[in-house]
Coordinates of C-alpha atoms in Angstrom, one line a residue:
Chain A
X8 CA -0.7 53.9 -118.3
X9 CA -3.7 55.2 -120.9
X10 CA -4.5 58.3 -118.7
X11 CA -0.5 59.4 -118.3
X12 CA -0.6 59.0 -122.8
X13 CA -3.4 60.8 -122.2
X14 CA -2.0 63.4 -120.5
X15 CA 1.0 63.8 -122.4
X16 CA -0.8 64.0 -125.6
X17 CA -2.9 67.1 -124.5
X18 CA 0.2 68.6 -122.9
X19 CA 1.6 68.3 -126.8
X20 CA -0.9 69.6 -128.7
X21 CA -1.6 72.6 -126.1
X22 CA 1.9 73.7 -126.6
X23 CA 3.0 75.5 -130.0
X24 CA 4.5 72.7 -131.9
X25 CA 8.1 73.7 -133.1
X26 CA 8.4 72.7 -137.2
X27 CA 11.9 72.3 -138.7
X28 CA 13.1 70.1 -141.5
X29 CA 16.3 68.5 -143.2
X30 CA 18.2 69.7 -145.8
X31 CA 20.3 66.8 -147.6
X32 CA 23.3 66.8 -149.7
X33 CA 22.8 63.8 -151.2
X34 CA 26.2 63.3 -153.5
X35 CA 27.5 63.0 -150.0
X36 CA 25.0 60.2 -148.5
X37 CA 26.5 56.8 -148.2
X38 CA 22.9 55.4 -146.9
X39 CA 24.4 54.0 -143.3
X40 CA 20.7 54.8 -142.1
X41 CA 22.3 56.2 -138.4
X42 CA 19.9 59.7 -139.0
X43 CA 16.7 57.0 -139.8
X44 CA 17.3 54.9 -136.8
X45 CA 18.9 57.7 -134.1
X46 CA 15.8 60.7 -135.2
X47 CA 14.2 60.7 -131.6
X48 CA 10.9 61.8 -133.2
X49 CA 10.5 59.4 -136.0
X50 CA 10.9 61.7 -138.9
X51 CA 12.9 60.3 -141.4
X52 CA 12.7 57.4 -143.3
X53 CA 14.9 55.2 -145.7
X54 CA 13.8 56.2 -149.0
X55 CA 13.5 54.0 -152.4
X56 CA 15.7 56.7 -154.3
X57 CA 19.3 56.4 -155.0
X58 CA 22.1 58.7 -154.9
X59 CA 25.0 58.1 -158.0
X60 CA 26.7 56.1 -156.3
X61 CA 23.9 54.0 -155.9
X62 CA 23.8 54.2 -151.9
X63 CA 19.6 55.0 -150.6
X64 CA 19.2 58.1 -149.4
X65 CA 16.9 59.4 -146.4
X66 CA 14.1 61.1 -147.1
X67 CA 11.5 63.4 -144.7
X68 CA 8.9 60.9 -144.6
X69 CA 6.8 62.6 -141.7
X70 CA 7.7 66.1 -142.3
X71 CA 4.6 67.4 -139.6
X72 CA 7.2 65.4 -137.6
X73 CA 10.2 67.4 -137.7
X74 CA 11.2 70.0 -135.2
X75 CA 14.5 70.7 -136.4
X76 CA 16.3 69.4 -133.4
X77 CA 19.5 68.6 -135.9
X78 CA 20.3 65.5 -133.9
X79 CA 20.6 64.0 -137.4
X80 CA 23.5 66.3 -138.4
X81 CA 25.2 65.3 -135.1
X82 CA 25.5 61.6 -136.2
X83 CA 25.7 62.0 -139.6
X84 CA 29.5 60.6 -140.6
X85 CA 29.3 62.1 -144.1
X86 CA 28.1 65.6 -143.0
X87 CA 25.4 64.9 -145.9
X88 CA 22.4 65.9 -143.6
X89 CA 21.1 68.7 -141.1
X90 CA 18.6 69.6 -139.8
X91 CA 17.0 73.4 -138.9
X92 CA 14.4 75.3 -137.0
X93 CA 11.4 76.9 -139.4
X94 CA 10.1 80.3 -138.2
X95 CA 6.1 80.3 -137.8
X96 CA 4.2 79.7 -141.1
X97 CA 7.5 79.0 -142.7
X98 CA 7.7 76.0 -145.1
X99 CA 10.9 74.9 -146.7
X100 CA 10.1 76.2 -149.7
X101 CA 9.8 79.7 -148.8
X102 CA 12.9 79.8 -146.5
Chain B
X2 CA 20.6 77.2 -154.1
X3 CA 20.2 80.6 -153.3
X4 CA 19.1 81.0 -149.5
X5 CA 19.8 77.4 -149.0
X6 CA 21.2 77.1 -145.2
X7 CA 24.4 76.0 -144.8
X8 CA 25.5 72.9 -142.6
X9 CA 26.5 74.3 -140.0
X10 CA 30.4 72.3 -139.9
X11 CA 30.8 73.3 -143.8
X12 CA 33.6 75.9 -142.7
X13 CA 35.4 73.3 -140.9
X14 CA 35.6 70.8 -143.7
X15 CA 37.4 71.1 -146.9
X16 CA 34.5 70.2 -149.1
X17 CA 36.1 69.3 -152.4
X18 CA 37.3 66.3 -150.6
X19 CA 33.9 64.7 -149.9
X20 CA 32.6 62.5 -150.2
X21 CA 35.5 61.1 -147.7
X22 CA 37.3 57.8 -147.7
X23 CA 35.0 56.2 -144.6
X24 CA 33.1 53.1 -145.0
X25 CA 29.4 53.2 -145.0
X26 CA 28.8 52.9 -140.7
X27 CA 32.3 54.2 -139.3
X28 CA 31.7 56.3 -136.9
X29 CA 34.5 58.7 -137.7
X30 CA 33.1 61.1 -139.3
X31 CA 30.5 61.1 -136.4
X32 CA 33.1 61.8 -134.4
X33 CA 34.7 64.6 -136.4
X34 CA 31.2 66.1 -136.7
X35 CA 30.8 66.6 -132.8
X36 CA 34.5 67.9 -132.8
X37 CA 33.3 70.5 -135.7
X38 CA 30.4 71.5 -133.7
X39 CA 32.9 71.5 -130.2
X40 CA 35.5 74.0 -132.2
X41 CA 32.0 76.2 -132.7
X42 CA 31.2 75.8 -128.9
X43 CA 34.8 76.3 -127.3
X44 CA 34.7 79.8 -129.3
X45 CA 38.4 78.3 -130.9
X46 CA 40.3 80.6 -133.7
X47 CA 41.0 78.1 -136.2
X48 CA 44.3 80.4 -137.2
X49 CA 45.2 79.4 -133.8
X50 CA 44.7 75.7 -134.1
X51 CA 46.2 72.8 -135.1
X52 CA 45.0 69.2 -136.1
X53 CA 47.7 66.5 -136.1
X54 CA 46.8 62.9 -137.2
X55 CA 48.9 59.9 -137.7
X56 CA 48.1 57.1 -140.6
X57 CA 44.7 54.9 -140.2
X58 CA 41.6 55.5 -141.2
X59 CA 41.3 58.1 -138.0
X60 CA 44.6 59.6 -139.4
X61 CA 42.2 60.4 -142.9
X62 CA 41.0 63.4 -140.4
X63 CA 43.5 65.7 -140.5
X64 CA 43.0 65.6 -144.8
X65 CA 39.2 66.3 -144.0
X66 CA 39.7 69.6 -141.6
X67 CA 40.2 72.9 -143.1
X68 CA 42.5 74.1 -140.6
X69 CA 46.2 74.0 -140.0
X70 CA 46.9 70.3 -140.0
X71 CA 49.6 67.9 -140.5
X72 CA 48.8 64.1 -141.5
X73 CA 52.6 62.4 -139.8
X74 CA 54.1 59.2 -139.9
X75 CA 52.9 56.2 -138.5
X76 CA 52.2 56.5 -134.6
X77 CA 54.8 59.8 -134.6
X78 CA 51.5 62.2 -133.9
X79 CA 52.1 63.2 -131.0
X80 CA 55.9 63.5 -131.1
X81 CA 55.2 66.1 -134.0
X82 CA 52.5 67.6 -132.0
X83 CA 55.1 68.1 -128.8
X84 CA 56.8 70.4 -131.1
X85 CA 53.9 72.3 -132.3
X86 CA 52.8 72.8 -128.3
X87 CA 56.4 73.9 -127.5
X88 CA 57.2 76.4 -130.3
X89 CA 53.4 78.0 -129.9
X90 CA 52.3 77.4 -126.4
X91 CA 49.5 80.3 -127.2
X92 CA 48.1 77.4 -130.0
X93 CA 45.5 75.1 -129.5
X94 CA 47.0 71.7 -130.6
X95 CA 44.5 68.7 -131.2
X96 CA 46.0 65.1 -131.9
X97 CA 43.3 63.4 -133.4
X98 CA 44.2 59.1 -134.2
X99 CA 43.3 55.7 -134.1
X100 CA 43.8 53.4 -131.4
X101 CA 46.2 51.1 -133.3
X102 CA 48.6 54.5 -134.3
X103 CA 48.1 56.1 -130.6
X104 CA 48.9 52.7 -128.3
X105 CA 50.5 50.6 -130.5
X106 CA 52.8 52.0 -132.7
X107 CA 53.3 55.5 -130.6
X108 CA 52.5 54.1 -127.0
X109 CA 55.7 55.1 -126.0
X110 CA 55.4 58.8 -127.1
X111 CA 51.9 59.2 -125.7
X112 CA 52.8 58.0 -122.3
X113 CA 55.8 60.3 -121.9
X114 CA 54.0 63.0 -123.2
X115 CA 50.7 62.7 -121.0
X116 CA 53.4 62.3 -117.8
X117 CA 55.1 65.5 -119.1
X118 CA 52.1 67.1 -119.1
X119 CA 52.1 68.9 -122.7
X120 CA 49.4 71.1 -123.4
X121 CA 47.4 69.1 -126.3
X122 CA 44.2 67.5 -126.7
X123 CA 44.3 63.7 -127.4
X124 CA 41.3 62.3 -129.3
X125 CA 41.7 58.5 -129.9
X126 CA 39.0 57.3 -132.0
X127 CA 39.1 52.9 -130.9
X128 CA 37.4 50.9 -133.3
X129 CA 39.1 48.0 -131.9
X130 CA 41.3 47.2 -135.0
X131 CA 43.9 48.5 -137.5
X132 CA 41.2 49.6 -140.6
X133 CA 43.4 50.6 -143.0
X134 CA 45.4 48.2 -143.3
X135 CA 43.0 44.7 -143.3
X136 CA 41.7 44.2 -139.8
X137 CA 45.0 42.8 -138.3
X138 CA 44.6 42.7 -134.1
X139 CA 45.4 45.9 -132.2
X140 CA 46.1 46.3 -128.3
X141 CA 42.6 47.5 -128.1
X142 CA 41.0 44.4 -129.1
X143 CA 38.9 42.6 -127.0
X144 CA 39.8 39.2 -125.7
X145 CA 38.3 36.4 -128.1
X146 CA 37.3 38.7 -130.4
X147 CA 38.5 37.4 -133.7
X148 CA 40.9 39.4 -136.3
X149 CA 42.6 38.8 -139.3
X150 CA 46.0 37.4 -137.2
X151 CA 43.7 36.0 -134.9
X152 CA 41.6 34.1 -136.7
X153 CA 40.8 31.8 -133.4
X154 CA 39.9 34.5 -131.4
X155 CA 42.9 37.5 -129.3
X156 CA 44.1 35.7 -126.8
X157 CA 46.2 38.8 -125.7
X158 CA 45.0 41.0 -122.4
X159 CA 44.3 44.3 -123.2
X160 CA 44.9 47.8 -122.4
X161 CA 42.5 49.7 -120.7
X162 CA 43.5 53.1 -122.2
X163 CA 41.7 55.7 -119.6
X164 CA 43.4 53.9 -116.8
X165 CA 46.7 54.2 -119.1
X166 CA 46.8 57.9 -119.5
X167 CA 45.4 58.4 -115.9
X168 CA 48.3 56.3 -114.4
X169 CA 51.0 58.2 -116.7
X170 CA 49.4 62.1 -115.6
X171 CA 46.6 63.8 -117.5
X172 CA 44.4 66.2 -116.6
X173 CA 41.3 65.4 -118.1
X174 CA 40.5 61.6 -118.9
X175 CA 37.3 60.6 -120.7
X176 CA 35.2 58.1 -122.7
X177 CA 32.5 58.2 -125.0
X178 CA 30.7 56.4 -127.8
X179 CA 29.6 57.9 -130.9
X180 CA 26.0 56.9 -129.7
X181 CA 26.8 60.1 -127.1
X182 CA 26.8 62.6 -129.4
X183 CA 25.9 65.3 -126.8
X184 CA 28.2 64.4 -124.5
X185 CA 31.1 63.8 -126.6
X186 CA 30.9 67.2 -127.7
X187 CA 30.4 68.7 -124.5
X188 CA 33.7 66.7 -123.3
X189 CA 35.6 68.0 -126.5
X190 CA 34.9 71.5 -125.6
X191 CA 36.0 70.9 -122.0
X192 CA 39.3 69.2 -123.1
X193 CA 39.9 72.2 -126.1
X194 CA 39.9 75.0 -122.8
X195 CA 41.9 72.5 -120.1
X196 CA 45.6 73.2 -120.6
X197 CA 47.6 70.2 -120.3
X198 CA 47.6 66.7 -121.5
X199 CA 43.6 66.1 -122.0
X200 CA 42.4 62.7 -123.2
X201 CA 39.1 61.7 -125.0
X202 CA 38.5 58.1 -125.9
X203 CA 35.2 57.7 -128.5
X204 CA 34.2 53.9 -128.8
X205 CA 33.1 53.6 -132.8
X206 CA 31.8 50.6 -135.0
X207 CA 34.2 49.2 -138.0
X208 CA 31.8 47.4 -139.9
X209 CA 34.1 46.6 -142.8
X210 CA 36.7 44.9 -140.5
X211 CA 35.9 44.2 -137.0
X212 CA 32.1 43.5 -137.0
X213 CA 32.1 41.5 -140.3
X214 CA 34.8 38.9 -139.0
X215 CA 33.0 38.5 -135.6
X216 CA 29.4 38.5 -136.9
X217 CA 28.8 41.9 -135.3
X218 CA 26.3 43.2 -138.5
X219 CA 26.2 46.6 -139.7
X220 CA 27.3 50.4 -137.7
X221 CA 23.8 50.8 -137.1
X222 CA 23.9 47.6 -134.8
X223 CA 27.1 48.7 -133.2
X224 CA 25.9 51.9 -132.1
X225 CA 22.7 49.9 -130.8
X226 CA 25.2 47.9 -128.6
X227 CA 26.5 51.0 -127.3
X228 CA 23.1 52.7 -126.6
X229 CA 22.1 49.8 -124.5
X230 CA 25.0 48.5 -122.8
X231 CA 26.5 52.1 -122.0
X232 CA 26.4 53.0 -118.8
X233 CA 27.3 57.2 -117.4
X234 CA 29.7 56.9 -114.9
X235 CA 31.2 60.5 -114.2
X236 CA 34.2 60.2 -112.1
X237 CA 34.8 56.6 -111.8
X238 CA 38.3 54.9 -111.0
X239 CA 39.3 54.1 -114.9
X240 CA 40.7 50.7 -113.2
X241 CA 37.2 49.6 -113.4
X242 CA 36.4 50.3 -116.7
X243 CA 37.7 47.7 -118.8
X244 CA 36.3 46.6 -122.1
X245 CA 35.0 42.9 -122.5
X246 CA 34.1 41.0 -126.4
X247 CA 30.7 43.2 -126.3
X248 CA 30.6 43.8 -122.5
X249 CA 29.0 46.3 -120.7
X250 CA 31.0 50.1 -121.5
X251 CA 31.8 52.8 -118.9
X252 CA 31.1 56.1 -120.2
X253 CA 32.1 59.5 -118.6
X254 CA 34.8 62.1 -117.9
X255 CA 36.8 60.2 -115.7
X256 CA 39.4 62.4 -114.3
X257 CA 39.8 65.6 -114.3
X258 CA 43.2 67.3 -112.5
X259 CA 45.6 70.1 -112.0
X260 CA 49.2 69.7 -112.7
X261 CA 51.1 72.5 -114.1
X262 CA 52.5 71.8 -117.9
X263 CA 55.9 70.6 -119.4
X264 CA 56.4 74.6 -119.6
X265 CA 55.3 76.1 -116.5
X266 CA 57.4 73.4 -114.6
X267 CA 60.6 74.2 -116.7
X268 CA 60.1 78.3 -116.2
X269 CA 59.7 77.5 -112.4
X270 CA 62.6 75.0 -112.4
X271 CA 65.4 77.3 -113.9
X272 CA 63.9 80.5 -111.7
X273 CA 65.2 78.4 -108.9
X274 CA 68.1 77.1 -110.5
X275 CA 69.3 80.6 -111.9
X276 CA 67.3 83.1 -110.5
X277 CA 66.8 86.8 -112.4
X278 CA 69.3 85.8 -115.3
X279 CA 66.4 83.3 -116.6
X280 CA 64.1 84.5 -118.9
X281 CA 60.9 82.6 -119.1
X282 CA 60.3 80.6 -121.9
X283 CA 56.8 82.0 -124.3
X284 CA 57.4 80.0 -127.6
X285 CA 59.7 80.8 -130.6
X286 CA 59.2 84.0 -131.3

């Protein structure tokens, strides 16, 4: 079991790592968690911040994480979050 | 917000509407957001389309979509739809309702029309009880499963809606959850380009209603259910895929058939019947 993490790990890092991130709209955000719980690599995470409405909003808690795979946006029932691919040495700030 | 991305199912929605009328959990708007994204996919012109919805929460969609779309009386969807697909057979037409509107209220409208074989897309969103309107029990709802007029637990059978639409004729039969995301959208786009009567059923959580009067917990804990006790099962016989109080769930596409539509059998009909003085029948021009 150790060597096949093992293996997989190294397999990971040897590849290029895709990097994406998640734009929220967060008026839209009724805090039902299904992007937290349903993000297959762990990315997001229930923040402590509140929307006005008063619902908690998601935040990028591990944004090394993220590859952009947008599976959030798929469950998303308030169409408040997506997710997109970054280009190489793109950050969210400077796309 | 300049150079902001876009969602990518903004164009589909009418935005000034948000943030919609859905509790905190439903799955609808899941569901609407795989039917976005399946629009995108089947490469649909949304001049071409048309959304029709009946009342319940599921019937909120056609208010969300920003297409053609027409929110109809109480189970009468797909009798106003009919008329859409006759008068603009070129036009995509997409019923999109509850379970409560679709097999209770307008059962008998959606059997005749899946056994007449008009060209529409069905999508019945079951969440196992009328929302809307407090929780009351719905054909759909699993035996001893408790609702607001069944506050000891439904004692009724219940329908098995892909083995209803299969017995009564359509082409394309299938179930998802909102858990399938993928799939669900795949199956959308499959029913959009089928002509004929084409059936989706998507399982989805009621937290409000359903799950707090049977101790079911929140949407997230629904969807869980249906992640664990789903099972793929392409092709199945829908007799076998029956819903239990928080049973195991057959997922898949079903059945998928050719039958020519309402249309094409009433062109070939009255060729026979009156030979070259027929002319076909395209839509109202």
């Amino acid at each position: 079991m150790e060597s096949e993490l093992d293996a997989k790990e190294t397999s990971s890092s040897s590849k290029k790592k895709v990097k994406g991130t998640v734009y929220i709209t967060e008026d839209r955000c009724k805090g039902c968690s299904f992007c937290v719980v349903f993000c297959p690599t762990g990315a997001l995470a229930m923040g402590g911040r509140l929307n006005h409405k008063g619902y908690h909003l998601p935040e990028l808690a591990n944004p090394e994480k993220c590859n952009g795979c947008d599976m959030c946006g798929l469950f998303c029932p308030d169409f408040a979050i997506f997710g997109v691919r970054l280009k190489k040495k793109e950050t969210k700030e400077n796309a | 917000m300049s150079g902001t991305p876009q969602n990518p199912v903004e164009k589909l929605l009418r935005t000034e509407r948000m943030p919609h009328i859905w509790c905190p959990g439903c799955g609808i708007g899941t569901s609407v957001n795989c039917f976005a994204r399946a629009l995108e996919q089947a490469n649909i012109d949304y001049k071409n389309l048309h959304v029709v919805s009946g009342i319940g929460c599921s019937g909120r969609v056609a208010g969300y979509v920003n297409v053609d779309s027409f929110h109809t009386t109480h189970g009468r969807a797909i009798p106003f739809a009919t008329g859409l697909a006759m008068a603009r057979p070129e036009a995509k037409v997409v019923v999109y309702s509850g379970d409560g509107d679709l097999f209770a209220i307008g059962g008998n409208h959606l059997i005749h029309a899946a056994r007449r074989n008009i060209d529409m897309t069905v999508i019945c969103v079951n969440n196992f009880t009328y929302g809307m309107t407090g929780g009351q029990v719905t054909p759909t709802t699993p035996y001893s499963a408790k609702a607001s007029t069944m506050p000891y637990g439904n004692f009724e059978d219940t329908f098995n809606l892909p083995n209803l639409v299969d017995a009564c004729g359509a082409v394309f039969v299938a179930r998802w959850t909102i858990y399938h995301v993928r799939q669900l959208t795949r199956s959308m786009t499959k029913a959009l380009n089928t002509p004929g009567f084409s059936f989706i059923e998507v399982l989805s959580p009621c937290p409000t209603l359903y799950q707090r009067r049977n101790k079911l917990g929140d949407g997230v804990m629904m969807v869980q259910y249906f992640k664990e006790r789903s099972t793929i099962e392409n092709g199945a016989n829908t007799a076998d895929v029956a819903l239990g109080f928080q049973g195991d769930i057959v997922v898949g596409e079903f059945v998928e058939r050719e039958r020519p539509t309402f249309i094409q059998n009433y062109n070939t009909r009255m060729e026979q019947v009156l030979g070259d003085a027929f002319v076909p029948y395209e839509g109202v021009k």
